Amino acid sequence: MAKTFYITTAIDYPNAEPHIGHAYQKIIADALARWHKLNGEKTFFLTGTDEHGKKIQESAEKAGKSPKEFVDEVSEKFKEAWQSLNIKPDRFIRTTDKDHEKLVQEVIKKCDKNGDIYKGIYEGLYCIGCEAYYTEKDLVNNKCPLHNRQLELLKEESFFFKLSRYQKFLLEYYKKNHEFILPKERKNEIVNRVKEGLKDLSISRTSFNWGIPFPLDKKHITYVWFDALFNYISGAGKNAELWPADLHLLGKDNGWFHTVYWPAFLKSAGYDMPKTIFIHGFLTFNGQKISKSLGNAISPKALVEKYGADSIRYFICRNFVFGEDGDFDEKALINRHNNELANKLGNLVSRVSTLAEKYGIEKTKPTLEAKNLLKRIQIYFNNYELDKSLNEIFAYIDKANEHVQAKKPWETHDNKVLYELVFAIRNIAILLWPFMPSTAEKIAQTFNFKISLDELDKPLKIAKINKSEILFKKIQ
């Protein structure tokens, strides 16, 4: 049986349209999924939208629509944004999907049967933006630390999950499973907070009605975080062998929910734990926090129209150390597009294809092999260091360009040199495919090969080569 690789992203809250901050995580996930596909693994990539909760109900009311009409419209915009960036999930899940709602209700019954759910009264400070309760010590200037907004004091009847029962289990699990929370500094933050103690968690609501009906009492709906997290299991659908997931990618605002609530819920309901939860930083845009109020929540589709999908994908994967915060700086993107994509990669493909069309290629023993390069890239992908993988690929592109300059095939008409260069270009395109699929596929079409790791360093088939289209036009 082929090895499986199941990767998920956070599912986005469709109370507003997607922006480049959302796209950051999805691009990384798509590149990782494509890499595992390239390695012959049965890969499943899940993303989607988280469509219940008070925030959605309020946004729908403001727009004069029912919550379902509202989420249908905004969810479609997320799908379109990912399509424009050539992000191809195996499923785009919506938490309003019937199979998801059914699973959530079944899970609640399992947790109840395990003695982990009881009814009580909850009073606390609630942030609608986070869909979460806060204690006073969590606040910044008496406001939500993430949304900088006043919290509501809510008091309502609620069903509770016995989260306090899982403190010991969680701390022991973190200790034994070193890869469960990455990077390590995020793990340390979580461990320290869990050591302070865990309070039981309110998992139902009665103050509004947009949510999955709570199966233990019809007056209640399910708390959005209990509902949303189980998308990772319902999203796999009939592919039950995919669970546990290999990798959950999350922004740091979602870390606590996924590393504390999620494993406790899974343990209670009798599921295995996911292998790794990777918590990454945030993107700013041209040095500013991305937000609608600042007017810089630029849609990914608008950026694709301006710069092209592959340039954005390349910039995201190369310019940031995944895990840390980063700034989507348009000047830096233009600089990388012009100097690295147009001058180095585009120019190499253009020159070699033009000369190969004119003089043909003749078989020889190539000097630009990529076996050792592949080994290094495998290590970087295993460590989620996509920037280092691209550094290695572009060092190889530099070698190919140096080879052109040294051998001067436009003067010598040496078709053995051209064979070596086409051989190198094929290796480059195969290794670039996870990052820049459209570009890699265009190169493969020009030089008559297929995108497969099996083709890396294989002798070329001699065939007619036609001059390539311009892959990257310079941005002024």
Coordinates of N, CA, C and O in Angstrom, one line a residue, residues 59-172:
S59 N -22.9 39.1 11.3 CA -22.5 39.6 10.0 C -23.6 39.4 8.9 O -23.8 40.3 8.1
A60 N -24.3 38.3 9.0 CA -25.5 38.1 8.1 C -26.6 39.1 8.3 O -27.2 39.6 7.4
E61 N -26.9 39.4 9.6 CA -28.0 40.3 9.9 C -27.6 41.7 9.3 O -28.4 42.4 8.8
K62 N -26.3 42.1 9.5 CA -25.9 43.4 9.0 C -26.0 43.5 7.5 O -26.3 44.5 6.9
A63 N -25.8 42.3 6.8 CA -25.9 42.3 5.3 C -27.3 42.0 4.8 O -27.6 42.0 3.6
G64 N -28.3 41.9 5.8 CA -29.7 41.7 5.4 C -29.9 40.3 4.8 O -30.8 40.2 4.0
K65 N -29.2 39.3 5.2 CA -29.3 38.0 4.7 C -29.5 37.0 5.8 O -29.2 37.2 6.9
S66 N -30.0 35.8 5.4 CA -30.0 34.7 6.4 C -28.6 34.2 6.6 O -27.8 34.4 5.6
P67 N -28.2 33.6 7.7 CA -26.9 33.1 7.9 C -26.5 32.1 6.7 O -25.3 32.2 6.2
K68 N -27.4 31.3 6.3 CA -27.0 30.3 5.3 C -26.7 31.0 3.9 O -25.8 30.7 3.2
E69 N -27.6 32.0 3.6 CA -27.3 32.7 2.3 C -26.0 33.4 2.4 O -25.2 33.4 1.4
F70 N -25.7 34.0 3.6 CA -24.5 34.8 3.8 C -23.2 33.9 3.6 O -22.3 34.2 2.9
V71 N -23.2 32.7 4.3 CA -22.1 31.8 4.2 C -21.9 31.2 2.8 O -20.8 30.9 2.4
D72 N -23.0 30.9 2.2 CA -23.0 30.4 0.8 C -22.2 31.3 -0.1 O -21.4 30.9 -0.9
E73 N -22.5 32.6 0.0 CA -21.8 33.6 -0.8 C -20.3 33.8 -0.5 O -19.5 33.8 -1.4
V74 N -20.0 33.9 0.8 CA -18.6 34.2 1.2 C -17.8 33.0 1.0 O -16.6 33.1 0.6
S75 N -18.3 31.8 1.3 CA -17.6 30.6 1.2 C -17.1 30.4 -0.3 O -16.0 29.9 -0.6
E76 N -18.0 30.8 -1.2 CA -17.6 30.7 -2.7 C -16.4 31.6 -3.0 O -15.6 31.2 -3.8
K77 N -16.4 32.7 -2.3 CA -15.2 33.6 -2.6 C -13.9 33.0 -2.1 O -12.9 33.2 -2.7
F78 N -13.9 32.3 -1.0 CA -12.7 31.5 -0.6 C -12.3 30.5 -1.6 O -11.1 30.4 -1.9
K79 N -13.3 29.8 -2.1 CA -13.0 28.7 -3.1 C -12.4 29.4 -4.3 O -11.4 28.9 -4.9
E80 N -12.9 30.5 -4.8 CA -12.4 31.2 -6.0 C -11.0 31.7 -5.7 O -10.2 31.7 -6.6
A81 N -10.8 32.2 -4.5 CA -9.4 32.7 -4.2 C -8.4 31.6 -4.3 O -7.3 31.8 -4.9
W82 N -8.7 30.5 -3.8 CA -7.7 29.3 -3.8 C -7.6 28.8 -5.2 O -6.4 28.5 -5.6
Q83 N -8.6 28.8 -6.0 CA -8.5 28.4 -7.4 C -7.6 29.4 -8.2 O -6.7 28.9 -9.0
S84 N -7.7 30.7 -7.9 CA -6.8 31.6 -8.6 C -5.3 31.4 -8.3 O -4.5 31.8 -9.1
L85 N -5.0 30.9 -7.1 CA -3.6 30.6 -6.7 C -3.2 29.2 -7.0 O -2.1 28.8 -6.6
N86 N -4.0 28.5 -7.7 CA -3.7 27.1 -8.1 C -3.5 26.2 -6.9 O -2.7 25.3 -6.8
I87 N -4.3 26.5 -5.8 CA -4.4 25.7 -4.6 C -5.5 24.7 -4.8 O -6.6 25.0 -5.1
K88 N -5.1 23.4 -4.7 CA -6.0 22.3 -5.1 C -6.3 21.4 -4.0 O -5.6 20.3 -3.9
P89 N -7.2 21.7 -3.0 CA -7.5 20.8 -2.0 C -8.3 19.6 -2.5 O -9.0 19.7 -3.5
D90 N -8.1 18.4 -1.8 CA -8.9 17.2 -2.2 C -10.4 17.4 -1.8 O -11.2 16.8 -2.3
R91 N -10.6 18.2 -0.7 CA -11.9 18.5 -0.3 C -11.9 19.9 0.3 O -11.0 20.3 1.0
F92 N -12.9 20.7 -0.1 CA -13.2 22.0 0.5 C -14.4 21.7 1.4 O -15.5 21.6 0.9
I93 N -14.2 21.6 2.7 CA -15.3 21.3 3.6 C -16.0 22.6 4.1 O -15.3 23.6 4.3
R94 N -17.3 22.5 4.3 CA -18.0 23.5 4.9 C -18.7 22.9 6.2 O -19.2 21.8 6.1
T95 N -18.7 23.6 7.3 CA -19.2 23.0 8.5 C -20.7 23.0 8.5 O -21.4 22.4 9.4
T96 N -21.3 23.5 7.4 CA -22.8 23.3 7.2 C -23.1 22.1 6.4 O -24.2 21.8 6.1
D97 N -22.0 21.4 6.0 CA -22.2 20.1 5.2 C -22.9 19.1 6.2 O -22.5 19.0 7.3
K98 N -23.8 18.3 5.6 CA -24.6 17.4 6.4 C -23.8 16.3 7.1 O -24.1 16.0 8.2
D99 N -22.8 15.8 6.3 CA -22.0 14.7 6.9 C -21.2 15.2 8.1 O -21.0 14.5 9.1
H100 N -20.8 16.5 8.1 CA -20.1 17.1 9.2 C -21.0 17.3 10.4 O -20.7 16.9 11.6
E101 N -22.2 17.8 10.2 CA -23.2 18.0 11.3 C -23.5 16.7 12.0 O -23.6 16.6 13.2
K102 N -23.7 15.7 11.2 CA -24.0 14.3 11.7 C -22.9 13.8 12.6 O -23.1 13.3 13.7
L103 N -21.7 14.0 12.1 CA -20.5 13.5 12.9 C -20.4 14.2 14.3 O -20.2 13.6 15.3
V104 N -20.6 15.5 14.2 CA -20.4 16.3 15.5 C -21.5 15.9 16.5 O -21.1 15.7 17.7
Q105 N -22.7 15.6 16.1 CA -23.7 15.2 17.0 C -23.4 13.8 17.6 O -23.6 13.5 18.8
E106 N -22.8 12.9 16.7 CA -22.4 11.6 17.2 C -21.3 11.7 18.2 O -21.3 11.0 19.2
V107 N -20.3 12.6 18.0 CA -19.2 12.8 18.9 C -19.7 13.3 20.3 O -19.2 12.8 21.3
I108 N -20.6 14.2 20.3 CA -21.1 14.7 21.5 C -21.7 13.6 22.4 O -21.5 13.5 23.6
K109 N -22.4 12.7 21.7 CA -23.0 11.6 22.4 C -21.9 10.6 23.0 O -22.0 10.1 24.1
K110 N -20.8 10.5 22.2 CA -19.7 9.6 22.7 C -19.0 10.2 23.9 O -18.7 9.5 24.9
C111 N -18.8 11.6 23.9 CA -18.2 12.2 25.0 C -19.1 12.2 26.3 O -18.6 12.0 27.4
D112 N -20.4 12.3 26.0 CA -21.4 12.2 27.1 C -21.4 10.8 27.7 O -21.4 10.7 29.0
K113 N -21.3 9.8 26.9 CA -21.3 8.4 27.3 C -20.0 8.2 28.2 O -20.0 7.4 29.1
N114 N -18.9 8.9 27.8 CA -17.7 8.7 28.6 C -17.7 9.5 29.9 O -16.7 9.6 30.6
G115 N -18.8 10.2 30.2 CA -18.9 11.0 31.4 C -18.3 12.3 31.4 O -17.9 12.9 32.5
D116 N -18.1 12.9 30.2 CA -17.3 14.1 30.1 C -18.2 15.4 29.9 O -17.7 16.5 29.7
I117 N -19.5 15.2 29.9 CA -20.4 16.3 29.6 C -21.5 16.5 30.7 O -22.0 15.5 31.2
Y118 N -21.6 17.7 31.2 CA -22.7 18.0 32.3 C -23.3 19.3 32.0 O -22.7 20.2 31.3
K119 N -24.4 19.5 32.6 CA -25.2 20.8 32.4 C -24.9 21.8 33.6 O -24.8 21.3 34.7
G120 N -24.7 23.1 33.3 CA -24.5 24.0 34.4 C -24.8 25.4 33.9 O -25.5 25.6 32.8
I121 N -24.4 26.4 34.6 CA -24.6 27.9 34.2 C -23.2 28.5 34.0 O -22.3 28.3 34.8
Y122 N -23.1 29.2 32.9 CA -21.8 29.8 32.6 C -21.9 31.3 32.6 O -22.8 31.9 32.0
E123 N -21.0 32.0 33.3 CA -20.9 33.4 33.3 C -19.5 33.8 33.0 O -18.6 33.3 33.6
G124 N -19.3 34.7 32.0 CA -17.9 35.1 31.7 C -17.8 36.1 30.6 O -18.8 36.5 30.0
L125 N -16.6 36.6 30.4 CA -16.3 37.6 29.4 C -16.1 37.0 28.0 O -15.2 36.1 27.9
Y126 N -16.9 37.3 27.0 CA -16.9 36.6 25.8 C -16.5 37.6 24.6 O -17.0 38.7 24.5
C127 N -15.6 37.1 23.8 CA -15.3 37.9 22.6 C -15.9 37.2 21.4 O -15.7 36.0 21.1
I128 N -16.8 38.0 20.7 CA -17.5 37.4 19.5 C -16.5 37.2 18.4 O -16.6 36.2 17.7
G129 N -15.5 38.0 18.3 CA -14.5 37.9 17.2 C -13.7 36.5 17.3 O -13.5 35.9 16.3
C130 N -13.4 36.1 18.6 CA -12.7 34.9 18.8 C -13.7 33.7 19.0 O -13.2 32.5 18.9
E131 N -14.9 34.0 19.3 CA -15.9 33.0 19.7 C -15.3 32.2 20.9 O -15.3 31.0 20.9
A132 N -14.8 33.0 21.9 CA -14.2 32.4 23.0 C -14.4 33.2 24.3 O -14.5 34.5 24.2
Y133 N -14.4 32.6 25.4 CA -14.4 33.3 26.7 C -13.0 33.6 27.2 O -12.0 32.8 26.9
Y134 N -12.8 34.7 27.9 CA -11.5 35.1 28.4 C -11.6 35.3 29.9 O -12.7 35.8 30.4
T135 N -10.5 35.1 30.6 CA -10.4 35.5 32.0 C -9.8 37.0 32.0 O -9.2 37.4 31.0
E136 N -10.0 37.7 33.1 CA -9.5 39.0 33.2 C -8.0 39.1 33.0 O -7.5 40.1 32.4
K137 N -7.2 38.1 33.4 CA -5.8 38.2 33.3 C -5.3 38.1 31.8 O -4.2 38.4 31.5
D138 N -6.2 37.5 31.0 CA -5.9 37.4 29.5 C -6.1 38.7 28.8 O -5.6 38.8 27.6
L139 N -6.8 39.7 29.4 CA -7.1 40.9 28.6 C -6.0 41.9 28.5 O -5.0 41.9 29.3
V140 N -6.0 42.7 27.5 CA -5.1 43.8 27.3 C -5.9 45.1 27.3 O -6.7 45.3 26.5
N141 N -5.6 46.0 28.3 CA -6.4 47.2 28.5 C -7.9 46.9 28.6 O -8.8 47.6 28.0
N142 N -8.3 45.8 29.3 CA -9.7 45.3 29.4 C -10.3 45.0 28.1 O -11.6 45.0 28.0
K143 N -9.5 44.7 27.1 CA -10.1 44.3 25.8 C -9.5 43.0 25.3 O -8.5 42.5 25.9
C144 N -10.1 42.4 24.3 CA -9.6 41.1 23.7 C -8.2 41.4 23.2 O -8.0 42.3 22.5
P145 N -7.2 40.5 23.6 CA -5.9 40.7 23.1 C -5.7 40.6 21.6 O -4.7 41.1 21.1
L146 N -6.6 39.9 20.9 CA -6.4 39.8 19.5 C -7.2 40.8 18.7 O -6.8 41.3 17.7
H147 N -8.5 41.1 19.2 CA -9.4 42.0 18.4 C -9.5 43.4 18.9 O -10.1 44.2 18.3
N148 N -8.8 43.7 20.1 CA -8.8 45.0 20.7 C -10.3 45.5 20.8 O -10.6 46.7 20.5
R149 N -11.2 44.7 21.2 CA -12.6 45.1 21.4 C -13.1 44.7 22.8 O -12.6 43.8 23.4
Q150 N -14.1 45.5 23.2 CA -14.7 45.2 24.6 C -15.3 43.9 24.5 O -15.9 43.5 23.5
L151 N -15.2 43.2 25.6 CA -15.9 41.8 25.7 C -17.3 42.0 26.3 O -17.6 42.9 27.1
E152 N -18.1 41.0 26.0 CA -19.5 41.0 26.5 C -19.5 40.1 27.7 O -18.9 39.0 27.7
L153 N -20.2 40.5 28.8 CA -20.4 39.6 29.9 C -21.7 38.8 29.6 O -22.8 39.3 29.4
L154 N -21.4 37.5 29.4 CA -22.5 36.6 29.1 C -22.8 35.6 30.3 O -21.9 35.2 31.0
K155 N -24.1 35.4 30.5 CA -24.5 34.4 31.5 C -25.6 33.6 30.9 O -26.6 34.1 30.4
E156 N -25.4 32.3 30.8 CA -26.4 31.4 30.2 C -26.3 30.0 30.6 O -25.2 29.6 31.1
E157 N -27.4 29.2 30.5 CA -27.3 27.8 30.8 C -26.4 27.1 29.7 O -26.5 27.5 28.5
S158 N -25.6 26.2 30.1 CA -24.7 25.6 29.1 C -24.3 24.2 29.5 O -24.4 23.8 30.7
F159 N -24.0 23.4 28.5 CA -23.4 22.1 28.7 C -21.9 22.3 28.8 O -21.3 23.1 28.0
F160 N -21.2 21.6 29.7 CA -19.8 21.7 29.9 C -19.1 20.4 29.5 O -19.6 19.4 29.7
F161 N -17.8 20.6 29.0 CA -17.0 19.5 28.7 C -15.9 19.5 29.9 O -15.3 20.5 30.2
K162 N -15.6 18.3 30.4 CA -14.7 18.2 31.6 C -13.2 18.3 31.1 O -12.5 17.4 31.2
L163 N -12.9 19.5 30.7 CA -11.5 19.7 30.2 C -10.5 19.5 31.4 O -9.4 19.0 31.1
S164 N -10.9 19.9 32.6 CA -10.0 19.8 33.7 C -9.5 18.4 34.0 O -8.4 18.2 34.5
R165 N -10.3 17.4 33.5 CA -10.0 16.0 33.7 C -8.8 15.6 32.8 O -8.2 14.6 33.1
Y166 N -8.4 16.4 31.8 CA -7.4 16.0 30.8 C -6.1 16.7 31.0 O -5.2 16.5 30.2
Q167 N -5.9 17.5 32.1 CA -4.6 18.2 32.3 C -3.4 17.2 32.3 O -2.4 17.4 31.6
K168 N -3.5 16.2 33.2 CA -2.5 15.2 33.3 C -2.2 14.5 32.0 O -1.0 14.3 31.6
F169 N -3.3 14.1 31.4 CA -3.1 13.4 30.1 C -2.4 14.2 29.1 O -1.4 13.7 28.4
L170 N -2.8 15.5 29.0 CA -2.2 16.4 28.0 C -0.7 16.6 28.3 O 0.2 16.5 27.4
L171 N -0.3 16.9 29.5 CA 1.1 17.1 29.8 C 1.9 15.9 29.6 O 3.1 16.0 29.1
E172 N 1.4 14.7 29.9 CA 2.2 13.5 29.6 C 2.3 13.3 28.1 O 3.4 12.8 27.6

